[in-house]
Structure formats: structure tokens, C-alpha cells
Amino acid sequence: MANVTCLRAGDEQILEAIFDPEASGVVPDLEAQEQVGEKEQGDVGDVSRAKELELEAVKAAESGRLPDALELLNRAVEVAPGYASPYNNRAQVYQLQKQVELAMVDLERAIELSGGRGKAGEQAFVQRGIIWRLKGEDDKAMEDFKKAAKLGSKFAQMQVVKLNPYAALCNQMLAEMIGKERRGE
């Protein structure tokens, strides 16, 4: 095997993602979380009440009550229109209801409010990347996954590797080499 001792610190994780990018089971966490990067100008609204409504909405969605979740998230947006998190969560409900265009509108708003930073930006880029991927727009998906990966999303990092044609080729070659090694060839 070629010189493997020259790997950098993050290369091991990249190789792991190349070999089995879906094994980790990482799924974007879309529950309400502290939002770094929210717009601080103007009136964000009652963020505390919005978070309460979001938590209720997540519970409703988890129990299959999507219309109730949507209503709660609509209220969260009303009480804190300058807070990005409810837009992210409402976009998730819209996706579950197959209302992709409404989800995209909310994701654009979440990115705008978060300035494309923090957990809200990360989640919005991941969700939008998933939508682009489902639509077959892999270039746009890659762009969003790269942004989310820079913000710390492990899921997005795996998607960047998965969408990279060089990584796919490398994965194929390494899998063949490992297979031959195991078979004693």
C-alpha cells in the first residue's frame, strides 16, 4: 500500500467517511438549539416563547401530528419573526408534508436571519442541501453541504465526501485493494 504514514489529523475521519459514509447514522438535529449568528438588529421577538412552542412542535411531529406541529411553528414564527430556528423547524415539517417549495422559502429566511452562521445557518444549509440533492441539483447541494460542513455539520461533511467524484473513485480503488489484501492476492 502507498505511503499511509503521511496522513494529516483529519484524514482518518475522511477515509472513514469514504469507506462507509452512511454507517455513522448521523442525521441532522433539527430541534430548537441555541442559535449563534441570529440577527441582533431590530426586534427579534419573544425568543423564549418561540423556543417553548418549538419544543411542543417537535414533540407533536415526533408523535406524527404534523398539522399540530405546523400550527405551533407558525405561532413561534409570529412571536419571534426575527429568530431563525422556527423557520428551520417549520421547513422540516414542510418537507415531511412534501411541501418542498414552502420549505425552501423558510430555509432562505433562516439563512438570511442567521447570516449563514451558527447552528441555525448550519441546519438551514443542511436541509437545503438535502432538497437540492433530492431534486438532482448536486452542484447546489455540494455548495450548501460545504457551507454546513464549515459550520461543523458531520452529516454535511459526509455528503461532501459522497458527492465528490474523486472520493468515490478513491473509495472504489481502496475497497478493491483491501478486498485483494483480505483474499491474500
Short mmCIF file of C-alpha atoms in Angstrom, two decimals:
data_model
loop_
_atom_site.label_atom_id
_atom_site.label_comp_id
_atom_site.label_asym_id
_atom_site.label_seq_id
_atom_site.Cartn_x
_atom_site.Cartn_y
_atom_site.Cartn_z
CA MET A 1 0.00 0.00 0.00
CA ALA A 2 1.19 3.55 -0.68
CA ASN A 3 2.67 5.80 2.00
CA VAL A 4 -0.15 5.90 4.57
CA THR A 5 2.00 7.42 7.31
CA CYS A 6 1.67 10.90 5.80
CA LEU A 7 -1.97 11.31 6.82
CA ARG A 8 -2.97 14.56 8.47
CA ALA A 9 -5.12 14.64 11.60
CA GLY A 10 -8.47 14.94 9.80
CA ASP A 11 -7.61 12.48 7.01
CA GLU A 12 -8.51 9.46 9.10
CA GLN A 13 -12.08 10.74 9.53
CA ILE A 14 -12.32 11.50 5.82
CA LEU A 15 -11.18 7.99 4.94
CA GLU A 16 -13.73 6.56 7.35
CA ALA A 17 -16.45 8.62 5.67
CA ILE A 18 -15.25 7.48 2.23
CA PHE A 19 -15.35 3.81 3.18
CA ASP A 20 -18.77 3.94 4.76
CA PRO A 21 -20.33 7.41 4.72
CA GLU A 22 -23.71 6.19 5.92
CA ALA A 23 -22.55 3.91 8.73
CA SER A 24 -22.43 6.59 11.38
CA GLY A 25 -26.18 7.16 11.16
CA VAL A 26 -25.69 10.91 11.53
CA VAL A 27 -28.92 12.74 10.87
CA PRO A 28 -29.32 16.50 11.12
CA ASP A 29 -30.66 17.52 14.52
CA LEU A 30 -33.49 19.90 13.77
CA GLU A 31 -34.70 20.53 17.31
CA ALA A 32 -34.52 24.01 18.76
CA GLN A 33 -30.96 24.79 19.84
CA GLU A 34 -29.03 27.87 20.84
CA GLN A 35 -28.66 29.97 17.74
CA VAL A 36 -25.31 31.64 17.20
CA GLY A 37 -25.42 34.21 14.45
CA GLU A 38 -29.01 35.37 14.82
CA LYS A 39 -29.55 38.91 13.65
CA GLU A 40 -29.12 41.20 16.59
CA GLN A 41 -30.54 44.25 14.90
CA GLY A 42 -34.16 45.15 15.32
CA ASP A 43 -36.78 43.28 17.29
CA VAL A 44 -36.20 39.53 17.14
CA GLY A 45 -39.32 38.92 19.23
CA ASP A 46 -40.10 36.69 22.18
CA VAL A 47 -37.41 34.06 21.65
CA SER A 48 -38.16 32.35 24.96
CA ARG A 49 -41.79 31.77 23.97
CA ALA A 50 -40.73 30.70 20.46
CA LYS A 51 -38.43 28.06 21.95
CA GLU A 52 -41.27 26.72 24.10
CA LEU A 53 -43.51 26.49 21.04
CA GLU A 54 -40.75 24.81 19.06
CA LEU A 55 -40.27 22.13 21.71
CA GLU A 56 -44.02 21.46 21.69
CA ALA A 57 -43.90 21.30 17.89
CA VAL A 58 -41.03 18.80 17.91
CA LYS A 59 -42.99 16.57 20.30
CA ALA A 60 -46.07 16.84 18.07
CA ALA A 61 -44.06 15.98 14.95
CA GLU A 62 -42.36 13.04 16.66
CA SER A 63 -45.78 11.63 17.54
CA GLY A 64 -46.95 12.02 13.93
CA ARG A 65 -49.14 15.09 14.47
CA LEU A 66 -47.64 17.19 11.66
CA PRO A 67 -50.58 19.63 11.35
CA ASP A 68 -50.28 20.42 15.08
CA ALA A 69 -46.52 20.82 14.74
CA LEU A 70 -47.01 23.20 11.82
CA GLU A 71 -49.51 25.30 13.76
CA LEU A 72 -47.14 25.54 16.73
CA LEU A 73 -44.26 26.56 14.48
CA ASN A 74 -46.44 29.17 12.76
CA ARG A 75 -47.08 30.63 16.22
CA ALA A 76 -43.35 30.52 17.02
CA VAL A 77 -42.64 32.49 13.85
CA GLU A 78 -45.34 35.00 14.80
CA VAL A 79 -43.96 35.62 18.30
CA ALA A 80 -40.31 35.79 17.16
CA PRO A 81 -40.22 36.72 13.47
CA GLY A 82 -36.52 37.63 13.64
CA TYR A 83 -35.46 34.29 15.13
CA ALA A 84 -34.17 31.73 12.58
CA SER A 85 -34.76 28.48 14.44
CA PRO A 86 -38.56 28.23 13.97
CA TYR A 87 -38.09 28.70 10.22
CA ASN A 88 -35.67 25.77 10.16
CA ASN A 89 -38.05 23.57 12.11
CA ARG A 90 -41.07 24.61 10.06
CA ALA A 91 -39.10 23.82 6.89
CA GLN A 92 -38.55 20.31 8.26
CA VAL A 93 -42.30 19.86 8.78
CA TYR A 94 -42.99 21.20 5.28
CA GLN A 95 -40.53 18.64 3.89
CA LEU A 96 -42.28 15.85 5.77
CA GLN A 97 -45.55 17.05 4.25
CA LYS A 98 -43.97 17.10 0.75
CA GLN A 99 -44.32 20.90 0.54
CA VAL A 100 -40.78 21.43 -0.70
CA GLU A 101 -41.25 24.95 -2.11
CA LEU A 102 -42.58 26.23 1.24
CA ALA A 103 -39.63 24.55 2.94
CA MET A 104 -37.23 26.36 0.60
CA VAL A 105 -38.83 29.73 1.43
CA ASP A 106 -38.35 29.09 5.15
CA LEU A 107 -34.77 27.91 4.66
CA GLU A 108 -33.92 31.06 2.72
CA ARG A 109 -35.38 33.10 5.58
CA ALA A 110 -33.43 31.10 8.19
CA ILE A 111 -30.19 31.67 6.27
CA GLU A 112 -30.97 35.38 5.96
CA LEU A 113 -31.76 35.78 9.66
CA SER A 114 -28.76 33.74 10.81
CA GLY A 115 -26.40 35.43 8.40
CA GLY A 116 -25.46 31.90 7.32
CA ARG A 117 -23.70 31.38 10.66
CA GLY A 118 -24.18 29.35 13.79
CA LYS A 119 -26.42 26.36 14.37
CA ALA A 120 -29.33 27.98 12.51
CA GLY A 121 -27.20 28.56 9.42
CA GLU A 122 -25.75 25.06 9.62
CA GLN A 123 -29.17 23.42 9.84
CA ALA A 124 -30.63 25.53 7.05
CA PHE A 125 -27.75 24.74 4.70
CA VAL A 126 -28.04 21.01 5.50
CA GLN A 127 -31.78 20.97 4.86
CA ARG A 128 -31.47 22.99 1.68
CA GLY A 129 -28.64 20.73 0.52
CA ILE A 130 -30.85 17.70 1.05
CA ILE A 131 -33.61 19.28 -1.01
CA TRP A 132 -31.18 20.16 -3.81
CA ARG A 133 -29.89 16.59 -3.73
CA LEU A 134 -33.41 15.17 -3.99
CA LYS A 135 -34.05 17.45 -6.97
CA GLY A 136 -30.90 16.19 -8.67
CA GLU A 137 -29.13 19.54 -8.31
CA ASP A 138 -25.89 18.07 -6.98
CA ASP A 139 -23.79 21.21 -7.62
CA LYS A 140 -26.12 23.32 -5.50
CA ALA A 141 -26.29 20.55 -2.89
CA MET A 142 -22.50 20.42 -2.73
CA GLU A 143 -22.32 24.19 -2.25
CA ASP A 144 -24.75 24.07 0.69
CA PHE A 145 -23.17 20.97 2.24
CA LYS A 146 -19.75 22.65 2.09
CA LYS A 147 -21.14 25.69 3.92
CA ALA A 148 -22.77 23.48 6.56
CA ALA A 149 -19.61 21.41 6.92
CA LYS A 150 -17.58 24.57 7.60
CA LEU A 151 -20.09 25.34 10.36
CA GLY A 152 -19.47 21.91 11.92
CA SER A 153 -22.08 19.56 10.46
CA LYS A 154 -20.75 15.99 10.39
CA PHE A 155 -23.68 14.97 8.17
CA ALA A 156 -22.74 17.67 5.65
CA GLN A 157 -19.09 16.58 5.76
CA MET A 158 -20.17 13.06 4.83
CA GLN A 159 -22.30 14.40 1.98
CA VAL A 160 -19.39 16.45 0.62
CA VAL A 161 -17.29 13.30 0.51
CA LYS A 162 -20.14 11.30 -1.02
CA LEU A 163 -20.74 13.89 -3.77
CA ASN A 164 -17.05 14.19 -4.61
CA PRO A 165 -16.36 12.05 -7.71
CA TYR A 166 -12.68 11.73 -6.79
CA ALA A 167 -13.61 10.40 -3.37
CA ALA A 168 -15.93 7.86 -4.99
CA LEU A 169 -13.12 6.69 -7.28
CA CYS A 170 -10.71 6.56 -4.36
CA ASN A 171 -13.28 4.60 -2.35
CA GLN A 172 -13.64 2.07 -5.17
CA MET A 173 -9.88 1.65 -5.54
CA LEU A 174 -9.28 1.31 -1.81
CA ALA A 175 -12.13 -1.19 -1.45
CA GLU A 176 -10.61 -3.29 -4.25
CA MET A 177 -7.15 -3.14 -2.64
CA ILE A 178 -8.49 -4.10 0.77
CA GLY A 179 -10.51 -6.92 -0.78
CA LYS A 180 -7.41 -8.28 -2.51
CA GLU A 181 -5.41 -7.97 0.71
CA ARG A 182 -8.05 -9.90 2.66
CA ARG A 183 -8.17 -12.62 0.00
CA GLY A 184 -4.38 -12.87 0.04
CA GLU A 185 -3.95 -11.79 -3.59
#
